[in-house]
Coordinates of C-alpha atoms in Angstrom, one line a residue:
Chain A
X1 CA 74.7 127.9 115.8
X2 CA 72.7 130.1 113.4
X3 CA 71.1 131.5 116.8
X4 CA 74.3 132.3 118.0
X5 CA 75.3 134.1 114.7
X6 CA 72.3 135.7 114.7
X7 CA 72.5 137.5 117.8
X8 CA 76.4 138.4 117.1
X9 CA 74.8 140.6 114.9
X10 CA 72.7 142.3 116.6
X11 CA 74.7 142.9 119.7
X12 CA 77.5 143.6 117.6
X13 CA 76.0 146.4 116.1
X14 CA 76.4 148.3 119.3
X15 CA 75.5 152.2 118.4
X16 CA 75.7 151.6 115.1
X17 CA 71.8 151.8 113.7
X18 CA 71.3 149.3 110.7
X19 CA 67.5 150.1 110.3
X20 CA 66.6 153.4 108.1
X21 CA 64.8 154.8 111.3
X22 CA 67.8 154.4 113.3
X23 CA 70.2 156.1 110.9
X24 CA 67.8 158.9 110.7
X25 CA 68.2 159.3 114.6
X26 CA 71.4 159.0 113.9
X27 CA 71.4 161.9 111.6
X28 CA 69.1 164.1 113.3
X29 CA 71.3 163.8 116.8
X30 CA 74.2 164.5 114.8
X31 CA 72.8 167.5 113.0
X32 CA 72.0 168.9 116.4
X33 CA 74.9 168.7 118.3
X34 CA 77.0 169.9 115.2
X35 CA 75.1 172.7 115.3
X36 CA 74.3 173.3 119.2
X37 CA 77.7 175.6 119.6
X38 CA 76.4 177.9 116.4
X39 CA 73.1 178.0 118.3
X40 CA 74.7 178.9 121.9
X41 CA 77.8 181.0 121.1
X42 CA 78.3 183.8 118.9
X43 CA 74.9 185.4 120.2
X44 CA 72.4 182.4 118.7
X45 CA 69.0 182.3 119.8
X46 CA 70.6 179.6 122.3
X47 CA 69.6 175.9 123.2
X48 CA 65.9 175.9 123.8
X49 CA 65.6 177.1 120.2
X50 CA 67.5 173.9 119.4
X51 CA 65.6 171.9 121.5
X52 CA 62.6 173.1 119.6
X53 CA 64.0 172.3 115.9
X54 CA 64.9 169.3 117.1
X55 CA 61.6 168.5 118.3
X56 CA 59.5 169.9 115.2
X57 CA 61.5 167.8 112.9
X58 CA 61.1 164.5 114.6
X59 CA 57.6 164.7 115.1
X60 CA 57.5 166.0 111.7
X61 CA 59.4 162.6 110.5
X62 CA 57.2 160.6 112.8
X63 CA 54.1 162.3 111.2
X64 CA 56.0 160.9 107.6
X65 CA 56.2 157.6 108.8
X66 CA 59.9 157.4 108.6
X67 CA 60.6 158.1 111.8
X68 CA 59.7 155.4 114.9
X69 CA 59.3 157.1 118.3
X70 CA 62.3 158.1 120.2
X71 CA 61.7 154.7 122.3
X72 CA 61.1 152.1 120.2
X73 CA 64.2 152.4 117.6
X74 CA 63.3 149.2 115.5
X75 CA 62.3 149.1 112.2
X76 CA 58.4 149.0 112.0
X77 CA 56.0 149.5 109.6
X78 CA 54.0 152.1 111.6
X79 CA 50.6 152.0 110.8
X80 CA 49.3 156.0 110.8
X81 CA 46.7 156.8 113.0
X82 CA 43.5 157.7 111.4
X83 CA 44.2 154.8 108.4
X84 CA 45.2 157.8 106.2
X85 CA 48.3 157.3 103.8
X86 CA 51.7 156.9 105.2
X87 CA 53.2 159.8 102.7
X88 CA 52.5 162.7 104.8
X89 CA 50.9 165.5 102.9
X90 CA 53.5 168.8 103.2
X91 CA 51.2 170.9 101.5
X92 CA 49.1 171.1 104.6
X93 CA 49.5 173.1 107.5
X94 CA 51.9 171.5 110.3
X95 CA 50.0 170.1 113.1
X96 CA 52.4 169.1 116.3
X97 CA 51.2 166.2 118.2
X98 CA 50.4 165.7 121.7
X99 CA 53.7 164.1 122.4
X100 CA 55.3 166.6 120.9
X101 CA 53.5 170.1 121.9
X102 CA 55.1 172.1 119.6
X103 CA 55.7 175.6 121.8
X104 CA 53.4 177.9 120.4
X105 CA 53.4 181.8 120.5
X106 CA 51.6 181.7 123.5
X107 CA 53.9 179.6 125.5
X108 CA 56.8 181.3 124.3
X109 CA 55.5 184.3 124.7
X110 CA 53.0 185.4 127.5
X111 CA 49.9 186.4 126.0
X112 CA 49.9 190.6 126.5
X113 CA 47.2 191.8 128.0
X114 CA 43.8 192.5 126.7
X115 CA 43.5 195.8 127.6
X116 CA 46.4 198.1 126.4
X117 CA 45.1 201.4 128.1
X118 CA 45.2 201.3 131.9
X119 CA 42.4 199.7 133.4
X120 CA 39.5 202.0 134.2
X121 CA 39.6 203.1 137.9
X122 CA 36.2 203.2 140.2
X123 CA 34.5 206.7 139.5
X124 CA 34.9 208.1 143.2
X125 CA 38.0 206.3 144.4
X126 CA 40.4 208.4 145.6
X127 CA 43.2 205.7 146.0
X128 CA 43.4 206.2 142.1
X129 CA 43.4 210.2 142.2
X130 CA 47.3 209.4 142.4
X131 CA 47.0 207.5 139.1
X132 CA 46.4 210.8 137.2
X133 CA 47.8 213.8 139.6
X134 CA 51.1 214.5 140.2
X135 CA 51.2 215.0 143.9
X136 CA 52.4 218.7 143.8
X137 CA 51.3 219.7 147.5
X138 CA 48.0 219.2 149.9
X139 CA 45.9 222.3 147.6
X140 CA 45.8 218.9 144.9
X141 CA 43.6 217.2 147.5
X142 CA 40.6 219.8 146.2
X143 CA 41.0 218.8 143.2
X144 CA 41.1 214.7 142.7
X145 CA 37.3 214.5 142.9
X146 CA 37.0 216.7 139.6
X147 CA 39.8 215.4 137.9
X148 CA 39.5 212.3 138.6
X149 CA 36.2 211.8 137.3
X150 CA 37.0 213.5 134.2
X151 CA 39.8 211.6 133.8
X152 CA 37.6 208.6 134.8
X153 CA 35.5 209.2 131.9
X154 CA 38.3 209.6 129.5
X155 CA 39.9 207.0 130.1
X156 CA 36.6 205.3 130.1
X157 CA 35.6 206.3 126.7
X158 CA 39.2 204.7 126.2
X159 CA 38.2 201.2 126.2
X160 CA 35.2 201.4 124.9
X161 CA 37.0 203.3 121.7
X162 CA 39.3 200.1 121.6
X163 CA 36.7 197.7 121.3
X164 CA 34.3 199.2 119.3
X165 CA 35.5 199.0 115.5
X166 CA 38.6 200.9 114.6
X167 CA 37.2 202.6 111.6
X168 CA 33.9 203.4 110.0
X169 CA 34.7 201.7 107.0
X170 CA 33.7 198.1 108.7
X171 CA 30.5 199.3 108.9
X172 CA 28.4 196.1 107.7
X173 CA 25.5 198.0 106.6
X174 CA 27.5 199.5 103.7
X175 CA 27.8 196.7 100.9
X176 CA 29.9 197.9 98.1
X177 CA 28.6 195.7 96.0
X178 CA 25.5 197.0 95.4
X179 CA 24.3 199.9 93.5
X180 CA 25.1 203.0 95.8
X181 CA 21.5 204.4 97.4
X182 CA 21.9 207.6 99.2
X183 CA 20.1 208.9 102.6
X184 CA 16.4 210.1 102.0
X185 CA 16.2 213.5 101.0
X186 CA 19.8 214.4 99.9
X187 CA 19.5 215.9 97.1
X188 CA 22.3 218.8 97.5
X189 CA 24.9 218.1 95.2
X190 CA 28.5 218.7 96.8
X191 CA 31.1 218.4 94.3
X192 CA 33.6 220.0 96.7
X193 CA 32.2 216.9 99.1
X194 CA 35.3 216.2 101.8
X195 CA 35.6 212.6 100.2
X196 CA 38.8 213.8 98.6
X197 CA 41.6 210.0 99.9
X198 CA 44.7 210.0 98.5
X199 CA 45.1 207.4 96.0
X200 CA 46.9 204.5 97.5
X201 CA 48.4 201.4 95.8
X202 CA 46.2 198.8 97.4
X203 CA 43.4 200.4 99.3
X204 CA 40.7 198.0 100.4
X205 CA 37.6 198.8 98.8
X206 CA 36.1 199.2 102.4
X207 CA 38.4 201.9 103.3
X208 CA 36.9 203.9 100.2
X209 CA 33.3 202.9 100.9
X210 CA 33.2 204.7 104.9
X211 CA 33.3 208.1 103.0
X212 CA 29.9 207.7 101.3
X213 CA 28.4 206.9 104.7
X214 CA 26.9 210.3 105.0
X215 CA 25.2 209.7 101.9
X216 CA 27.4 212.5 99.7
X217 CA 26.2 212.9 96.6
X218 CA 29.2 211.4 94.0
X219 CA 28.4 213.4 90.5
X220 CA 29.7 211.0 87.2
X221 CA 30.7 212.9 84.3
X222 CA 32.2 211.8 81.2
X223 CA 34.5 213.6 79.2
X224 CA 36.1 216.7 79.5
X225 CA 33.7 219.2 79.7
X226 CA 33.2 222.0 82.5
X227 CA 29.5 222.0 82.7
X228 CA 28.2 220.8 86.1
X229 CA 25.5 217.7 86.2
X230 CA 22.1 218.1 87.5
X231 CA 21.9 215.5 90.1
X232 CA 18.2 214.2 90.6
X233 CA 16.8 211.3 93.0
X234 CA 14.3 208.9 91.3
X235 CA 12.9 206.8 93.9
X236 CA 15.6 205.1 94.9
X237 CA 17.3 205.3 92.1
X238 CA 20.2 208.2 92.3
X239 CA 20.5 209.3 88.4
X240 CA 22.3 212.2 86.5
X241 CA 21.8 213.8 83.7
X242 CA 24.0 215.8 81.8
X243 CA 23.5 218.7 80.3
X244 CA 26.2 219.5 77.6
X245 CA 27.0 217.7 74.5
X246 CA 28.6 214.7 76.2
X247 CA 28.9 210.9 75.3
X248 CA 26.5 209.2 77.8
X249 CA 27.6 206.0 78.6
X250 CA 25.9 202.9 77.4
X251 CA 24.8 201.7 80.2
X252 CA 23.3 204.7 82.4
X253 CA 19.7 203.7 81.6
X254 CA 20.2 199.5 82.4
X255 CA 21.7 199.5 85.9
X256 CA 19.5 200.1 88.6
X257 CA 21.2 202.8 90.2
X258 CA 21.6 204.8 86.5
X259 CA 24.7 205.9 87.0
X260 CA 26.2 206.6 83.8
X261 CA 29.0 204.4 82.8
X262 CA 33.1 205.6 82.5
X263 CA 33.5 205.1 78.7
X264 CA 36.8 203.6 78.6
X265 CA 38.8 200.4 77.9
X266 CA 37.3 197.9 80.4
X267 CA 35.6 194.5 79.8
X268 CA 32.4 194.6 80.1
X269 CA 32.8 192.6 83.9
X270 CA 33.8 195.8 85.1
X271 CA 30.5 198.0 84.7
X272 CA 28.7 196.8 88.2
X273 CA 31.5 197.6 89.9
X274 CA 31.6 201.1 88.2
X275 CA 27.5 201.6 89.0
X276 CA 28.8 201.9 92.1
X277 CA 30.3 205.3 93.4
X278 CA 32.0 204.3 96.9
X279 CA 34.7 202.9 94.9
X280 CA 35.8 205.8 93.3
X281 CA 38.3 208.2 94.6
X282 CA 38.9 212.0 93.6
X283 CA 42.1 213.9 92.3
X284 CA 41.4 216.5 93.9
X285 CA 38.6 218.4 95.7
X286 CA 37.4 220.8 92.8
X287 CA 39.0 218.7 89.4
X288 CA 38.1 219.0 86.2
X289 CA 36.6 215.5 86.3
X290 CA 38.5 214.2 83.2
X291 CA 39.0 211.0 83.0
X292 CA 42.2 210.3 84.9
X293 CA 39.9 209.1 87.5
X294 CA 39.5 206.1 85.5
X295 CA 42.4 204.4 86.7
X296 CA 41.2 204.6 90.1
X297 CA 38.9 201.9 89.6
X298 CA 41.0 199.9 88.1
X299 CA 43.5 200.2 90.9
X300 CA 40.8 199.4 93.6
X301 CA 39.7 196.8 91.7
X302 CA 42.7 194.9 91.0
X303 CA 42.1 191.7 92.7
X304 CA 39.2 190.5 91.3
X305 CA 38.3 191.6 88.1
X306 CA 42.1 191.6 87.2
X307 CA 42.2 188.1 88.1
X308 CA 39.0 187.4 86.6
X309 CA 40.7 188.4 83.3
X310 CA 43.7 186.6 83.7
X311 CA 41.9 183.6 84.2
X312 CA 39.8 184.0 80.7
X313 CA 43.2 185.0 79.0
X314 CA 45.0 181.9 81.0
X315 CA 42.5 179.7 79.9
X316 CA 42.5 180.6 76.3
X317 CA 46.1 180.3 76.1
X318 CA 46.0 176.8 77.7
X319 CA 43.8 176.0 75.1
X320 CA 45.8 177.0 72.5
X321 CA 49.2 175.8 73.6
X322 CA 48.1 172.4 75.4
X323 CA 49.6 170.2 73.0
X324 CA 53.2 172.5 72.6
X325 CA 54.3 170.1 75.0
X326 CA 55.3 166.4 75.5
X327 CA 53.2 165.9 78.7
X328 CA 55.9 162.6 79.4
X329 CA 58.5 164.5 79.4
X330 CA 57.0 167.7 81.4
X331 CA 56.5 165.3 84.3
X332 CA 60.5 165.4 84.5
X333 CA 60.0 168.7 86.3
X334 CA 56.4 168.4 87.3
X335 CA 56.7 164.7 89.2
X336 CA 59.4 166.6 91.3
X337 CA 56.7 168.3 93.6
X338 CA 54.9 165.5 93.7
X339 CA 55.1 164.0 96.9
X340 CA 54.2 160.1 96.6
X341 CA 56.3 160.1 93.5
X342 CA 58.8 157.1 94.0
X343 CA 62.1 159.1 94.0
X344 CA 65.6 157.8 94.2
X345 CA 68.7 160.7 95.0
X346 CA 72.2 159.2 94.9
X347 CA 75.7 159.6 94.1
X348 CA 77.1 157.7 90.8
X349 CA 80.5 156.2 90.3
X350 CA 80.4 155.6 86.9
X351 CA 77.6 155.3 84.1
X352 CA 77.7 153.2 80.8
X353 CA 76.3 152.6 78.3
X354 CA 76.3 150.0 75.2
X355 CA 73.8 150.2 72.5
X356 CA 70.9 150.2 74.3
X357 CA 71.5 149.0 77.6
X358 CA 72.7 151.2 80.3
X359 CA 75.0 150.2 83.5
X360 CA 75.4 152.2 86.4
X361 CA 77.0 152.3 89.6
X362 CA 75.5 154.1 92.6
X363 CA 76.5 154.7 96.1
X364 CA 75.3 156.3 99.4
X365 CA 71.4 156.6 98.3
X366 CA 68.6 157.0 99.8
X367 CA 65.3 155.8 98.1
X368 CA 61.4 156.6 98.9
X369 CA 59.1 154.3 96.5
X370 CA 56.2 152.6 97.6
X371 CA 56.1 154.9 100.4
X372 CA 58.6 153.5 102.1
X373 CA 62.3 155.4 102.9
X374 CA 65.3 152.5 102.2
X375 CA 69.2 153.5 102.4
X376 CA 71.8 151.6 100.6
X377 CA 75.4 151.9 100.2
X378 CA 75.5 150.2 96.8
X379 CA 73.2 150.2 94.1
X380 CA 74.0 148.3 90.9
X381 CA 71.3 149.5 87.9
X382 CA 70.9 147.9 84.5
X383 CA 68.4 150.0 82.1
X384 CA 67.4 149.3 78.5
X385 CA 66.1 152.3 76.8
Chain B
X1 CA 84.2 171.5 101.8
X2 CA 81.8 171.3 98.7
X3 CA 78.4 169.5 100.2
X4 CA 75.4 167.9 97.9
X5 CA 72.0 169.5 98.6
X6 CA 70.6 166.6 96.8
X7 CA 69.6 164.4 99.9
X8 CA 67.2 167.3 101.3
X9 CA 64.9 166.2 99.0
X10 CA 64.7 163.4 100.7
X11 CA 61.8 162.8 103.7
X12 CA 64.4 163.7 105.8
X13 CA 65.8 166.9 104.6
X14 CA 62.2 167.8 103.5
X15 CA 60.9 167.7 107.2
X16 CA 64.3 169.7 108.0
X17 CA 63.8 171.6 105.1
X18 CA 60.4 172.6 107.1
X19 CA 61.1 172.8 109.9
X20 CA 63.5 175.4 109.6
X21 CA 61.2 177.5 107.1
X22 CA 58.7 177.9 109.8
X23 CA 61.2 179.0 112.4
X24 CA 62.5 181.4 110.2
X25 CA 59.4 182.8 109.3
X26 CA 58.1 183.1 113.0
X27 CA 61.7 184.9 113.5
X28 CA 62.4 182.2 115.6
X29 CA 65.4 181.3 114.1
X30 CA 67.6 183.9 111.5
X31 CA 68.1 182.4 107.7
X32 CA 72.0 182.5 108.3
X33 CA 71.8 179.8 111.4
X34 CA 68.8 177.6 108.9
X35 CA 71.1 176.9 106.0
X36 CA 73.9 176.5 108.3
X37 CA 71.9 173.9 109.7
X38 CA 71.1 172.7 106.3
X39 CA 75.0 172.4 105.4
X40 CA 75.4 170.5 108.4
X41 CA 72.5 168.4 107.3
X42 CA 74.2 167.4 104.1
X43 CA 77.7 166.5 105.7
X44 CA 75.8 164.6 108.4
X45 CA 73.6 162.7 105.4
X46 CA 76.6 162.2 103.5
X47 CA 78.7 160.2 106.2
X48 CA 75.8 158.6 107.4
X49 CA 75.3 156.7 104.2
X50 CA 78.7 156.4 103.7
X51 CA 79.5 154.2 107.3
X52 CA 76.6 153.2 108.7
X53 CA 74.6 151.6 105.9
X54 CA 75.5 148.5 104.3
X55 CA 72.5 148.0 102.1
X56 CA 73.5 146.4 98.3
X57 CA 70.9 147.3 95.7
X58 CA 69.8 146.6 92.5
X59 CA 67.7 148.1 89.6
X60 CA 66.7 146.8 86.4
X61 CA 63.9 148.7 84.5
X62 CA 63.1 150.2 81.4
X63 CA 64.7 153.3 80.9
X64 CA 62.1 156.2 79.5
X65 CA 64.4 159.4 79.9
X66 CA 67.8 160.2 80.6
X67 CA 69.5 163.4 81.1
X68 CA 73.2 164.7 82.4
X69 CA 73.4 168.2 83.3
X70 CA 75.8 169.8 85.0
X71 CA 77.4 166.7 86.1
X72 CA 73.6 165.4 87.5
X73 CA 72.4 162.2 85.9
X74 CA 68.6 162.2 86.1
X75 CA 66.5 159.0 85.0
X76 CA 63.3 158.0 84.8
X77 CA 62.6 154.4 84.7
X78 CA 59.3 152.3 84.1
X79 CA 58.6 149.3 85.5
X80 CA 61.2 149.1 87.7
X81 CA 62.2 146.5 90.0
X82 CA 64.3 147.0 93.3
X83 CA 66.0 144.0 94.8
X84 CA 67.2 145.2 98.4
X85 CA 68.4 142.5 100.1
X86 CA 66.4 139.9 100.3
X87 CA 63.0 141.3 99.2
X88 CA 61.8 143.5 96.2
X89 CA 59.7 146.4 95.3
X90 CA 58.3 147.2 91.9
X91 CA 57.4 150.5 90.7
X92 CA 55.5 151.7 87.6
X93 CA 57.6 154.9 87.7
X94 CA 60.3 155.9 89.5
X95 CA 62.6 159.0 88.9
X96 CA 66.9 158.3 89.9
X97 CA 68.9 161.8 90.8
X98 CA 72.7 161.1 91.0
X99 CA 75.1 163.3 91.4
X100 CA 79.0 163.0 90.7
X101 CA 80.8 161.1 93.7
X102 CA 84.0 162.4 92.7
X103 CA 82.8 165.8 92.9
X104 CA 83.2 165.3 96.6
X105 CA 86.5 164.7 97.0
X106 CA 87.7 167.2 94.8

């Protein structure tokens, strides 16, 4: 008898899913075809879209353990492969599984080809003479053995100009980190040196440093004065020495490269950075070198040593403020990111209270605690505070 | 038709939630057409729990914090034990969203 009850359940159920998995299936199918005439009319990225949302977000669920595969529809504790938790991690990068190949770029799109310029003919072919003459009348037959070999070689150079680097400034034997050493025996000062870049917003630092490549000479002055620097190589040390009554920076004797230092308001962090010229960037070709170049630096610079100081400041103020708040009841807000935080979301009928003990009525929830996803229809809760 | 975001916080709606971020972001997919997915996601939930689960629950726990806020009751209970069915779960911590039922019929 209790066999017989048993399995009037279970064929009863029909299409109606009882298990968490199955109304997920549920959910997902119906989410899809509710949507599948947005997707296909009205100009929608169509079906095979679809198709592919559908499949991210089950393997997704499968890779959360709350999903069993499309097969097996019964409720079962899944281990997941690799012994690793069952809580799947959404901080990390999605990884689509084998079952699931998730359509990359490159299937969706064919791969373009390698070479954008046109693939470089045979020097001395004449089938490709037509490639690069406009067939204008038998006198162009004189001509395809000249022109096609020049164009040969252009479009030869072509190639090789795409694969070697785009720019100068990825040069790897300029480091901008260290103290700036010029070419052997440049010791012509250019002040009206063609390094002159436009300030940008966020130039890399490399972009600045493929100027200095030719070993220009980069005159520091301080101040607002007129009179030109003497420029002199010691060893391989590039220093300057001013003549004029003019502050000289702290630190032009310390740093290797004596460079005199930008006096300014800057932390002390920023001064290797200064020793080195690549980084800075002129006004203007023959300026009065004041010191509105000082901002350059700190625009190039504004990743790291801006961060660096926001971290000191950060820290100091965490320090300070750490016990402003009641850690218990930050984790209100904080322990919603949380992933493996046991989590209940819900609609209530009614809530209650007497005293100290609170009643209340849920409905249609779905819960996630002890990594595990359960769905009710009714939840009866009874709280003391 | 008024719909609750509140159940794509769930593992579900999280994974959907996902999903349809990184179609959007490879341009696969416009925003408009995501959260219209994402609406249909919360109607879907929403009568899914409603007729095809008949799951009867029940909480008892220490209540730690409790907070209504624009007709959300949060909680945060401690040692809390679930009775679902016929087996039970405890939890040191556990935090309880709710939002108003008749809010959806309005």
């Amino acid at each position: 008898m209790l066999m017989l009850l048993l399995l009037r359940e279970t064929v009863g159920g029909g299409l109606m899913a009882t298990t968490t998995s199955g109304v997920y299936i549920h959910v997902i199918e119906d989410v899809v075809s509710k949507v599948r005439e947005e997707f296909i009319n009205n100009g929608g990225p169509g079906e095979s879209v679809l198709s592919e949302l559908q499949g991210i977000w089950d393997t997704k669920m499968m890779q959360a353990g709350v999903l069993s595969g499309p097969i097996d529809r019964s409720l079962v504790q899944r281990p997941t492969p690799g012994g690793g938790p069952l809580t799947h991690d959404l901080n990390v990068p999605y990884e689509g599984t084998e079952e699931y190949e998730t359509p990359t770029a490159e299937m969706l799109f064919p791969p373009t080809p390698l070479q954008t310029p046109l693939p470089t003919p045979l020097p001395g072919t004449t089938d490709n003479s037509s490639l690069y003459n406009i067939p204008t009348g038998s006198s162009d037959y004189n001509t395809p053995g000249t022109e096609n070999g020049s164009h040969a070689s252009d479009v030869k150079e072509k190639p090789s100009t795409y694969m070697q680097p785009p720019s100068p400034w990825t040069n790897p034997r300029l480091d901008v980190n260290v103290a700036y050493e010029p070419e052997r025996g440049n010791s012509n000062p250019q002040f009206t040196h063609d390094l002159y870049v436009p300030p940008s917003g966020k130039r890399k630092r490399d972009d600045s440093s493929a100027q200095y490549q030719n070993g220009g000479y980069i005159p520091q002055q301080d101040g607002a004065s007129d009179a030109m620097p003497k420029a002199n190589l010691e060893g391989n040390a590039f220093g300057i020495t001013f003549v004029s009554d003019r502050k000289v920076p702290r630190d032009v004797t310390c740093s290797s490269s004596n460079i005199p230092q930008v006096d300014g308001p800057m932390p002390d962090a920023y001064d290797e950075m200064l020793s080195t010229p690549n980084i800075y960037s002129y006004q203007g070709p023959a300026e009065d070198f004041n010191e509105a170049r000082t901002p350059a630096p700190n625009e190039i610079q504004t990743s790291t040593p801006v961060a660096v100081q926001n971290d000191i400041i950060e820290d100091d103020e965490e320090l300070l403020n750490e016990d402003d708040d009641d850690d218990e009841l930050d984790d209100l807000e904080s322990g919603e990111d949380m992933n493996t935080q046991h989590l209940v979301l819900a609609q209530f009928d009614k809530v209650t209270r007497t005293k100290s003990r609170w009643k209340c009525n849920l409905k249609d929830g779905i819960m996630h605690i002890n990594d595990k996803d359960i769905l009710f229809n009714k939840a009866l809760g009874e709280f003391d505070f | 038709m008024a719909t609750f975001e509140l159940y794509r916080r769930s593992t579900i709606g999280m994974c959907l939630t996902e999903t349809l971020d990184e179609m959007v972001q490879s341009g696969t997919l416009s925003p408009e057409l995501a959260i219209q997915v994402l609406v249909q996601f919360d109607k879907s939930m929403t009568e899914a729990l409603e007729s095809q689960v008949k799951t009867k629950v029940s909480i008892k726990g220490h209540l730690h914090t409790y907070r209504f806020c624009d007709n959300v009751w949060t909680f945060i209970l401690q040692d809390a034990m679930f009775k679902i069915d016929d087996r039970q779960e405890n939890v040191s911590r556990v935090k309880i969203v709710a939002c108003d039922s008749k809010l959806l019929t309005q």
